Amino acid sequence: MPSLSADLSDCAYRVTLRSADERWTLQAVPSSPPSAGCHARRRPASVPVSTHIDCFHTEANLPASRLRFTLGQAEPPLRHLLAVSVRPLVMDPKLPDAARAVAPQPPAISQMLGPQAIARRICSPTALAMALKAADAGIDWLEVVERCFDQRTQSYGCWPMAIRCAAAFGRLGAVEALPAWEPAIQVLRSGLPIVASIDFAAGELPGAPLSRTAGHLVTCYGVDGDAVLVNDPAAGDAADVPRRYGLEAFSQAWLRRRGAAYIMPAP
């Protein structure tokens, strides 16, 4: 899972994975509209790699593999954060020992109060806005939504676009594929919320405003014993956004598959 954040407001880049004579390229950040976009390369049968919107999946070790980040401007950024994380796609997450790690609760925002045409599609920028507003209350939620729109997929949930948006507000951050709770607890103890990408089937996350989802983002701001403290943007109004989810159920929804998270150090 590659991630690049830079202090250039118009930073554009593309990431290519190379192994031996083969290469696979993710869509550009920011991307072009569908009609002008570059189609993902079909994976060769001999090397089981697939490209996704935000990351690469491989079913085998790749000898002598390397990632190349190609920037679309003449000058390098003055400040940047480049991160690459690797983990098994599916894991059985281990629960942490009894712990309490609680960051300040971010302001609550319900995505359902956004423009009606897109309200059900903007969990990612809404969760991101809550995390950003924890440090800067003046950040405009709907500006965050607009900045996160991805031309290629016509969606608001592209992880690299969220990190690019955060950089526009002075927050260099990363998309991480977390393998366990320990690094997340370190982040929470430093006072930072985490935007977590979750998915769950019916009945798997009791108390959630969504009955099921193949992909949803929430703002996690704490672990308190056997509970996870979350601002869930899918709630119908701001008063219902704060939630307490069971630690085991939330772990399965988040860390079982991919464990993706937006992490943004304070300015």
Short mmCIF file of N, CA and C in Angstrom, two decimals, residues 35-201:
data_model
loop_
_atom_site.label_atom_id
_atom_site.label_comp_id
_atom_site.label_asym_id
_atom_site.label_seq_id
_atom_site.Cartn_x
_atom_site.Cartn_y
_atom_site.Cartn_z
N SER A 35 -13.03 8.65 -19.49
CA SER A 35 -12.81 8.55 -20.93
C SER A 35 -11.35 8.76 -21.31
N ALA A 36 -10.63 9.50 -20.46
CA ALA A 36 -9.23 9.77 -20.77
C ALA A 36 -8.27 9.01 -19.88
N GLY A 37 -8.80 8.19 -18.97
CA GLY A 37 -7.95 7.51 -18.00
C GLY A 37 -7.14 6.38 -18.60
N CYS A 38 -6.15 5.96 -17.84
CA CYS A 38 -5.29 4.85 -18.26
C CYS A 38 -5.82 3.57 -17.63
N HIS A 39 -6.12 2.57 -18.44
CA HIS A 39 -6.66 1.33 -17.92
C HIS A 39 -5.58 0.53 -17.21
N ALA A 40 -5.99 -0.11 -16.11
CA ALA A 40 -5.04 -0.95 -15.39
C ALA A 40 -4.60 -2.12 -16.25
N ARG A 41 -3.34 -2.45 -16.14
CA ARG A 41 -2.81 -3.55 -16.94
C ARG A 41 -3.29 -4.89 -16.40
N ARG A 42 -3.66 -5.78 -17.31
CA ARG A 42 -4.05 -7.11 -16.87
C ARG A 42 -2.82 -7.85 -16.36
N ARG A 43 -3.02 -8.59 -15.29
CA ARG A 43 -1.88 -9.24 -14.68
C ARG A 43 -1.45 -10.46 -15.49
N PRO A 44 -0.14 -10.66 -15.69
CA PRO A 44 0.34 -11.85 -16.38
C PRO A 44 0.05 -13.09 -15.53
N ALA A 45 -0.26 -14.19 -16.18
CA ALA A 45 -0.58 -15.41 -15.46
C ALA A 45 0.59 -15.90 -14.63
N SER A 46 1.83 -15.60 -15.05
CA SER A 46 3.01 -16.09 -14.36
C SER A 46 3.31 -15.33 -13.07
N VAL A 47 2.80 -14.12 -12.93
CA VAL A 47 3.03 -13.31 -11.73
C VAL A 47 1.68 -12.82 -11.21
N PRO A 48 1.14 -13.43 -10.17
CA PRO A 48 -0.22 -13.11 -9.73
C PRO A 48 -0.29 -11.80 -8.95
N VAL A 49 -0.28 -10.68 -9.65
CA VAL A 49 -0.41 -9.36 -9.05
C VAL A 49 -1.63 -8.68 -9.65
N SER A 50 -2.38 -7.97 -8.84
CA SER A 50 -3.50 -7.18 -9.36
C SER A 50 -3.41 -5.77 -8.81
N THR A 51 -3.83 -4.81 -9.61
CA THR A 51 -3.85 -3.42 -9.17
C THR A 51 -5.26 -3.04 -8.75
N HIS A 52 -5.33 -2.27 -7.68
CA HIS A 52 -6.60 -1.77 -7.18
C HIS A 52 -6.52 -0.25 -7.15
N ILE A 53 -7.58 0.41 -6.76
CA ILE A 53 -7.59 1.86 -6.80
C ILE A 53 -6.45 2.43 -5.95
N ASP A 54 -6.19 1.80 -4.81
CA ASP A 54 -5.29 2.38 -3.83
C ASP A 54 -4.05 1.53 -3.53
N CYS A 55 -4.00 0.29 -4.01
CA CYS A 55 -2.95 -0.62 -3.56
C CYS A 55 -2.76 -1.76 -4.55
N PHE A 56 -1.71 -2.54 -4.29
CA PHE A 56 -1.43 -3.74 -5.08
C PHE A 56 -1.74 -4.97 -4.23
N HIS A 57 -2.25 -6.01 -4.87
CA HIS A 57 -2.40 -7.32 -4.24
C HIS A 57 -1.50 -8.31 -4.98
N THR A 58 -0.77 -9.11 -4.23
CA THR A 58 0.03 -10.15 -4.86
C THR A 58 -0.20 -11.47 -4.14
N GLU A 59 -0.22 -12.56 -4.90
CA GLU A 59 -0.45 -13.88 -4.33
C GLU A 59 0.84 -14.66 -4.17
N ALA A 60 1.97 -14.02 -4.43
CA ALA A 60 3.27 -14.69 -4.28
C ALA A 60 4.33 -13.65 -3.99
N ASN A 61 5.46 -14.10 -3.45
CA ASN A 61 6.57 -13.19 -3.23
C ASN A 61 7.09 -12.68 -4.57
N LEU A 62 7.52 -11.44 -4.59
CA LEU A 62 8.04 -10.83 -5.82
C LEU A 62 9.53 -10.58 -5.65
N PRO A 63 10.36 -11.35 -6.35
CA PRO A 63 11.81 -11.16 -6.21
C PRO A 63 12.26 -9.82 -6.79
N ALA A 64 13.19 -9.18 -6.09
CA ALA A 64 13.78 -7.91 -6.56
C ALA A 64 12.71 -6.89 -6.93
N SER A 65 11.66 -6.82 -6.13
CA SER A 65 10.59 -5.87 -6.45
C SER A 65 10.91 -4.50 -5.87
N ARG A 66 10.42 -3.48 -6.54
CA ARG A 66 10.59 -2.11 -6.06
C ARG A 66 9.44 -1.25 -6.54
N LEU A 67 9.18 -0.20 -5.79
CA LEU A 67 8.14 0.76 -6.15
C LEU A 67 8.79 2.04 -6.66
N ARG A 68 8.22 2.60 -7.70
CA ARG A 68 8.69 3.89 -8.22
C ARG A 68 7.56 4.90 -8.13
N PHE A 69 7.84 6.02 -7.47
CA PHE A 69 6.92 7.15 -7.41
C PHE A 69 7.39 8.18 -8.42
N THR A 70 6.56 8.50 -9.39
CA THR A 70 6.89 9.49 -10.42
C THR A 70 6.04 10.73 -10.20
N LEU A 71 6.69 11.85 -9.88
CA LEU A 71 5.98 13.09 -9.62
C LEU A 71 5.77 13.88 -10.90
N GLY A 72 4.65 14.59 -10.95
CA GLY A 72 4.29 15.31 -12.17
C GLY A 72 4.63 16.78 -12.14
N GLN A 73 5.73 17.15 -11.48
CA GLN A 73 6.16 18.55 -11.50
C GLN A 73 7.69 18.60 -11.58
N ALA A 74 8.18 19.74 -11.99
CA ALA A 74 9.61 19.86 -12.25
C ALA A 74 10.44 19.90 -10.97
N GLU A 75 9.90 20.51 -9.90
CA GLU A 75 10.64 20.67 -8.66
C GLU A 75 10.12 19.71 -7.59
N PRO A 76 11.00 19.16 -6.78
CA PRO A 76 10.54 18.30 -5.68
C PRO A 76 9.88 19.13 -4.59
N PRO A 77 9.00 18.53 -3.81
CA PRO A 77 8.38 19.27 -2.70
C PRO A 77 9.41 19.58 -1.62
N LEU A 78 9.18 20.67 -0.88
CA LEU A 78 10.06 21.01 0.24
C LEU A 78 9.86 20.04 1.39
N ARG A 79 8.61 19.64 1.62
CA ARG A 79 8.28 18.69 2.68
C ARG A 79 7.42 17.59 2.09
N HIS A 80 7.71 16.37 2.45
CA HIS A 80 6.87 15.28 1.96
C HIS A 80 6.95 14.10 2.95
N LEU A 81 5.98 13.24 2.85
CA LEU A 81 5.96 12.01 3.63
C LEU A 81 5.60 10.87 2.69
N LEU A 82 6.53 9.98 2.48
CA LEU A 82 6.31 8.83 1.62
C LEU A 82 6.28 7.59 2.50
N ALA A 83 5.25 6.78 2.33
CA ALA A 83 5.10 5.58 3.16
C ALA A 83 4.69 4.40 2.28
N VAL A 84 5.22 3.24 2.61
CA VAL A 84 4.81 2.00 1.96
C VAL A 84 4.62 0.96 3.06
N SER A 85 3.46 0.36 3.12
CA SER A 85 3.21 -0.68 4.11
C SER A 85 2.79 -1.97 3.42
N VAL A 86 3.19 -3.08 4.03
CA VAL A 86 2.94 -4.41 3.47
C VAL A 86 2.39 -5.30 4.58
N ARG A 87 1.35 -6.04 4.27
CA ARG A 87 0.81 -7.01 5.23
C ARG A 87 -0.01 -8.03 4.47
N PRO A 88 -0.30 -9.18 5.06
CA PRO A 88 -1.22 -10.12 4.43
C PRO A 88 -2.58 -9.46 4.23
N LEU A 89 -3.23 -9.78 3.13
CA LEU A 89 -4.52 -9.16 2.84
C LEU A 89 -5.54 -9.50 3.92
N VAL A 90 -5.60 -10.78 4.32
CA VAL A 90 -6.56 -11.22 5.33
C VAL A 90 -5.79 -11.79 6.53
N MET A 91 -6.16 -11.33 7.72
CA MET A 91 -5.51 -11.78 8.95
C MET A 91 -6.57 -12.06 10.01
N ASP A 92 -6.17 -12.77 11.03
CA ASP A 92 -7.02 -12.94 12.21
C ASP A 92 -6.48 -12.00 13.27
N PRO A 93 -7.09 -10.83 13.45
CA PRO A 93 -6.50 -9.82 14.33
C PRO A 93 -6.47 -10.27 15.79
N LYS A 94 -5.33 -10.00 16.42
CA LYS A 94 -5.17 -10.30 17.84
C LYS A 94 -5.65 -9.11 18.64
N LEU A 95 -6.46 -9.37 19.65
CA LEU A 95 -6.95 -8.29 20.49
C LEU A 95 -5.84 -7.81 21.41
N PRO A 96 -5.76 -6.50 21.65
CA PRO A 96 -4.72 -5.99 22.54
C PRO A 96 -5.02 -6.35 23.98
N ASP A 97 -3.97 -6.35 24.79
CA ASP A 97 -4.20 -6.50 26.23
C ASP A 97 -5.03 -5.32 26.72
N ALA A 98 -5.62 -5.49 27.89
CA ALA A 98 -6.47 -4.43 28.43
C ALA A 98 -5.75 -3.09 28.32
N ALA A 99 -6.35 -2.18 27.60
CA ALA A 99 -5.66 -0.91 27.34
C ALA A 99 -6.67 0.22 27.32
N ARG A 100 -6.15 1.42 27.63
CA ARG A 100 -6.95 2.63 27.47
C ARG A 100 -6.08 3.64 26.74
N ALA A 101 -6.52 4.02 25.55
CA ALA A 101 -5.80 4.99 24.74
C ALA A 101 -6.85 5.85 24.07
N VAL A 102 -7.07 7.04 24.60
CA VAL A 102 -8.17 7.88 24.13
C VAL A 102 -7.64 9.25 23.74
N ALA A 103 -7.82 9.61 22.47
CA ALA A 103 -7.48 10.94 21.97
C ALA A 103 -8.68 11.86 22.19
N PRO A 104 -8.49 13.18 22.11
CA PRO A 104 -9.64 14.08 22.21
C PRO A 104 -10.69 13.73 21.15
N GLN A 105 -11.96 13.73 21.54
CA GLN A 105 -13.01 13.37 20.60
C GLN A 105 -13.14 14.44 19.52
N PRO A 106 -13.07 14.05 18.24
CA PRO A 106 -13.24 15.03 17.17
C PRO A 106 -14.68 15.53 17.10
N PRO A 107 -14.90 16.68 16.47
CA PRO A 107 -16.28 17.14 16.26
C PRO A 107 -17.06 16.10 15.45
N ALA A 108 -18.33 15.95 15.77
CA ALA A 108 -19.18 14.96 15.10
C ALA A 108 -19.84 15.57 13.86
N ILE A 109 -19.74 14.85 12.74
CA ILE A 109 -20.38 15.27 11.49
C ILE A 109 -21.10 14.07 10.90
N SER A 110 -22.35 14.24 10.51
CA SER A 110 -23.09 13.19 9.83
C SER A 110 -23.03 13.41 8.32
N GLN A 111 -22.55 12.40 7.61
CA GLN A 111 -22.52 12.50 6.15
C GLN A 111 -23.93 12.63 5.57
N MET A 112 -24.92 12.13 6.30
CA MET A 112 -26.29 12.14 5.81
C MET A 112 -26.88 13.55 5.75
N LEU A 113 -26.18 14.52 6.35
CA LEU A 113 -26.64 15.90 6.30
C LEU A 113 -25.98 16.65 5.14
N GLY A 114 -25.21 15.94 4.32
CA GLY A 114 -24.60 16.54 3.14
C GLY A 114 -25.58 16.62 2.00
N PRO A 115 -25.13 17.09 0.83
CA PRO A 115 -26.01 17.17 -0.34
C PRO A 115 -26.68 15.82 -0.60
N GLN A 116 -27.97 15.81 -0.80
CA GLN A 116 -28.74 14.58 -0.89
C GLN A 116 -28.21 13.63 -1.97
N ALA A 117 -27.75 14.17 -3.09
CA ALA A 117 -27.32 13.32 -4.21
C ALA A 117 -26.09 12.50 -3.88
N ILE A 118 -25.28 12.96 -2.91
CA ILE A 118 -24.02 12.26 -2.62
C ILE A 118 -23.91 11.84 -1.16
N ALA A 119 -24.90 12.10 -0.35
CA ALA A 119 -24.78 11.92 1.09
C ALA A 119 -24.34 10.51 1.48
N ARG A 120 -24.81 9.50 0.79
CA ARG A 120 -24.45 8.12 1.14
C ARG A 120 -23.09 7.70 0.59
N ARG A 121 -22.42 8.60 -0.15
CA ARG A 121 -21.15 8.25 -0.79
C ARG A 121 -19.95 8.96 -0.17
N ILE A 122 -20.16 9.75 0.87
CA ILE A 122 -19.09 10.63 1.33
C ILE A 122 -18.60 10.29 2.73
N CYS A 123 -18.58 9.01 3.07
CA CYS A 123 -18.07 8.63 4.40
C CYS A 123 -16.59 8.95 4.54
N SER A 124 -15.80 8.73 3.49
CA SER A 124 -14.36 8.96 3.58
C SER A 124 -14.03 10.43 3.84
N PRO A 125 -14.50 11.37 3.01
CA PRO A 125 -14.17 12.77 3.31
C PRO A 125 -14.79 13.27 4.60
N THR A 126 -15.93 12.71 5.00
CA THR A 126 -16.55 13.14 6.26
C THR A 126 -15.73 12.66 7.45
N ALA A 127 -15.30 11.40 7.42
CA ALA A 127 -14.43 10.90 8.49
C ALA A 127 -13.11 11.67 8.51
N LEU A 128 -12.58 11.97 7.32
CA LEU A 128 -11.35 12.76 7.23
C LEU A 128 -11.56 14.15 7.82
N ALA A 129 -12.67 14.79 7.48
CA ALA A 129 -12.94 16.13 7.99
C ALA A 129 -13.02 16.14 9.52
N MET A 130 -13.62 15.11 10.10
CA MET A 130 -13.68 15.04 11.56
C MET A 130 -12.29 14.96 12.16
N ALA A 131 -11.42 14.13 11.54
CA ALA A 131 -10.05 14.02 12.04
C ALA A 131 -9.30 15.34 11.91
N LEU A 132 -9.47 16.03 10.79
CA LEU A 132 -8.79 17.30 10.58
C LEU A 132 -9.31 18.38 11.52
N LYS A 133 -10.62 18.39 11.74
CA LYS A 133 -11.21 19.43 12.58
C LYS A 133 -10.86 19.23 14.06
N ALA A 134 -10.35 18.05 14.42
CA ALA A 134 -9.90 17.84 15.79
C ALA A 134 -8.77 18.80 16.13
N ALA A 135 -7.99 19.21 15.12
CA ALA A 135 -6.88 20.14 15.33
C ALA A 135 -7.19 21.53 14.80
N ASP A 136 -8.12 21.65 13.86
CA ASP A 136 -8.43 22.94 13.25
C ASP A 136 -9.94 23.01 13.01
N ALA A 137 -10.65 23.61 13.95
CA ALA A 137 -12.11 23.64 13.86
C ALA A 137 -12.60 24.45 12.68
N GLY A 138 -11.76 25.28 12.09
CA GLY A 138 -12.19 26.13 11.00
C GLY A 138 -12.23 25.46 9.64
N ILE A 139 -11.77 24.22 9.55
CA ILE A 139 -11.78 23.51 8.27
C ILE A 139 -13.22 23.26 7.82
N ASP A 140 -13.49 23.53 6.56
CA ASP A 140 -14.85 23.39 6.03
C ASP A 140 -15.09 21.96 5.54
N TRP A 141 -16.11 21.30 6.10
CA TRP A 141 -16.40 19.91 5.76
C TRP A 141 -16.66 19.72 4.28
N LEU A 142 -17.51 20.53 3.69
CA LEU A 142 -17.87 20.32 2.30
C LEU A 142 -16.73 20.66 1.35
N GLU A 143 -15.78 21.50 1.78
CA GLU A 143 -14.58 21.70 0.97
C GLU A 143 -13.74 20.44 0.97
N VAL A 144 -13.66 19.77 2.10
CA VAL A 144 -12.96 18.49 2.17
C VAL A 144 -13.62 17.48 1.22
N VAL A 145 -14.94 17.42 1.25
CA VAL A 145 -15.67 16.52 0.35
C VAL A 145 -15.30 16.80 -1.11
N GLU A 146 -15.34 18.06 -1.49
CA GLU A 146 -15.04 18.43 -2.87
C GLU A 146 -13.63 18.05 -3.27
N ARG A 147 -12.67 18.27 -2.38
CA ARG A 147 -11.26 17.98 -2.69
C ARG A 147 -10.99 16.48 -2.81
N CYS A 148 -11.83 15.66 -2.19
CA CYS A 148 -11.61 14.21 -2.22
C CYS A 148 -12.20 13.52 -3.45
N PHE A 149 -12.92 14.23 -4.28
CA PHE A 149 -13.56 13.59 -5.44
C PHE A 149 -12.50 13.08 -6.41
N ASP A 150 -12.66 11.82 -6.82
CA ASP A 150 -11.73 11.18 -7.73
C ASP A 150 -12.35 11.07 -9.12
N GLN A 151 -11.72 11.68 -10.11
CA GLN A 151 -12.27 11.74 -11.46
C GLN A 151 -12.39 10.36 -12.10
N ARG A 152 -11.40 9.52 -11.93
CA ARG A 152 -11.38 8.22 -12.61
C ARG A 152 -12.52 7.31 -12.15
N THR A 153 -12.71 7.23 -10.84
CA THR A 153 -13.73 6.33 -10.30
C THR A 153 -15.05 7.04 -10.05
N GLN A 154 -15.06 8.38 -10.18
CA GLN A 154 -16.26 9.18 -9.90
C GLN A 154 -16.76 8.90 -8.48
N SER A 155 -15.80 8.80 -7.55
CA SER A 155 -16.14 8.48 -6.17
C SER A 155 -15.42 9.42 -5.22
N TYR A 156 -15.79 9.33 -3.94
CA TYR A 156 -15.18 10.17 -2.90
C TYR A 156 -14.34 9.34 -1.94
N GLY A 157 -14.14 8.06 -2.23
CA GLY A 157 -13.49 7.17 -1.28
C GLY A 157 -12.09 6.74 -1.66
N CYS A 158 -11.45 7.43 -2.60
CA CYS A 158 -10.09 7.07 -3.01
C CYS A 158 -9.11 7.48 -1.90
N TRP A 159 -8.42 6.51 -1.30
CA TRP A 159 -7.56 6.81 -0.16
C TRP A 159 -6.46 7.83 -0.48
N PRO A 160 -5.74 7.71 -1.60
CA PRO A 160 -4.69 8.71 -1.88
C PRO A 160 -5.25 10.12 -2.02
N MET A 161 -6.46 10.26 -2.52
CA MET A 161 -7.04 11.59 -2.65
C MET A 161 -7.34 12.19 -1.27
N ALA A 162 -7.69 11.36 -0.30
CA ALA A 162 -7.92 11.85 1.06
C ALA A 162 -6.62 12.40 1.65
N ILE A 163 -5.52 11.68 1.43
CA ILE A 163 -4.22 12.13 1.94
C ILE A 163 -3.78 13.39 1.23
N ARG A 164 -4.04 13.47 -0.07
CA ARG A 164 -3.72 14.69 -0.83
C ARG A 164 -4.54 15.87 -0.31
N CYS A 165 -5.80 15.63 0.03
CA CYS A 165 -6.65 16.67 0.57
C CYS A 165 -6.11 17.15 1.92
N ALA A 166 -5.72 16.23 2.78
CA ALA A 166 -5.19 16.61 4.09
C ALA A 166 -3.96 17.50 3.94
N ALA A 167 -3.11 17.19 2.96
CA ALA A 167 -1.91 17.99 2.72
C ALA A 167 -2.27 19.42 2.34
N ALA A 168 -3.38 19.60 1.63
CA ALA A 168 -3.81 20.95 1.24
C ALA A 168 -4.16 21.79 2.46
N PHE A 169 -4.46 21.13 3.59
CA PHE A 169 -4.75 21.83 4.83
C PHE A 169 -3.55 21.81 5.78
N GLY A 170 -2.37 21.51 5.24
CA GLY A 170 -1.14 21.54 6.03
C GLY A 170 -0.85 20.31 6.84
N ARG A 171 -1.54 19.19 6.57
CA ARG A 171 -1.35 17.96 7.34
C ARG A 171 -0.75 16.88 6.47
N LEU A 172 0.55 16.67 6.57
CA LEU A 172 1.18 15.57 5.85
C LEU A 172 0.80 14.27 6.56
N GLY A 173 0.28 13.31 5.82
CA GLY A 173 -0.17 12.08 6.43
C GLY A 173 0.11 10.89 5.52
N ALA A 174 -0.44 9.75 5.90
CA ALA A 174 -0.19 8.52 5.14
C ALA A 174 -1.39 7.60 5.22
N VAL A 175 -1.52 6.75 4.21
CA VAL A 175 -2.41 5.60 4.29
C VAL A 175 -1.56 4.42 4.73
N GLU A 176 -1.93 3.79 5.81
CA GLU A 176 -1.16 2.66 6.33
C GLU A 176 -2.01 1.39 6.31
N ALA A 177 -1.37 0.27 6.05
CA ALA A 177 -2.00 -1.03 6.20
C ALA A 177 -1.54 -1.60 7.54
N LEU A 178 -2.34 -1.42 8.58
CA LEU A 178 -1.91 -1.80 9.93
C LEU A 178 -2.11 -3.30 10.15
N PRO A 179 -1.12 -3.97 10.74
CA PRO A 179 -1.23 -5.41 10.97
C PRO A 179 -1.81 -5.78 12.33
N ALA A 180 -1.92 -4.78 13.25
CA ALA A 180 -2.33 -5.08 14.62
C ALA A 180 -2.76 -3.80 15.31
N TRP A 181 -3.26 -3.94 16.54
CA TRP A 181 -3.70 -2.78 17.32
C TRP A 181 -2.55 -1.96 17.87
N GLU A 182 -1.38 -2.56 18.09
CA GLU A 182 -0.31 -1.87 18.80
C GLU A 182 0.07 -0.53 18.15
N PRO A 183 0.33 -0.46 16.85
CA PRO A 183 0.65 0.85 16.28
C PRO A 183 -0.52 1.83 16.35
N ALA A 184 -1.74 1.33 16.24
CA ALA A 184 -2.91 2.21 16.35
C ALA A 184 -3.00 2.80 17.75
N ILE A 185 -2.73 2.00 18.76
CA ILE A 185 -2.79 2.48 20.14
C ILE A 185 -1.71 3.54 20.37
N GLN A 186 -0.54 3.37 19.77
CA GLN A 186 0.51 4.39 19.88
C GLN A 186 0.03 5.72 19.31
N VAL A 187 -0.64 5.66 18.16
CA VAL A 187 -1.15 6.88 17.53
C VAL A 187 -2.21 7.52 18.42
N LEU A 188 -3.13 6.74 18.92
CA LEU A 188 -4.19 7.28 19.77
C LEU A 188 -3.61 7.90 21.04
N ARG A 189 -2.60 7.26 21.62
CA ARG A 189 -1.98 7.80 22.84
C ARG A 189 -1.24 9.10 22.57
N SER A 190 -0.86 9.34 21.32
CA SER A 190 -0.22 10.61 20.99
C SER A 190 -1.24 11.73 20.80
N GLY A 191 -2.52 11.38 20.91
CA GLY A 191 -3.58 12.38 20.82
C GLY A 191 -4.19 12.53 19.45
N LEU A 192 -3.91 11.60 18.54
CA LEU A 192 -4.40 11.70 17.17
C LEU A 192 -5.50 10.68 16.90
N PRO A 193 -6.60 11.10 16.25
CA PRO A 193 -7.58 10.13 15.80
C PRO A 193 -7.09 9.40 14.55
N ILE A 194 -7.71 8.29 14.23
CA ILE A 194 -7.37 7.49 13.06
C ILE A 194 -8.63 7.30 12.23
N VAL A 195 -8.52 7.49 10.93
CA VAL A 195 -9.63 7.18 10.04
C VAL A 195 -9.45 5.74 9.58
N ALA A 196 -10.39 4.88 9.92
CA ALA A 196 -10.28 3.44 9.67
C ALA A 196 -11.27 2.99 8.61
N SER A 197 -10.78 2.15 7.70
CA SER A 197 -11.62 1.58 6.64
C SER A 197 -12.13 0.22 7.10
N ILE A 198 -13.45 0.09 7.20
CA ILE A 198 -14.04 -1.14 7.74
C ILE A 198 -15.00 -1.76 6.74
N ASP A 199 -15.25 -3.05 6.90
CA ASP A 199 -16.31 -3.73 6.16
C ASP A 199 -16.86 -4.85 7.04
N PHE A 200 -18.15 -5.11 6.93
CA PHE A 200 -18.75 -6.13 7.77
C PHE A 200 -20.08 -6.58 7.17
N ALA A 201 -20.44 -7.80 7.47
CA ALA A 201 -21.72 -8.37 7.02
C ALA A 201 -22.80 -8.09 8.04
#
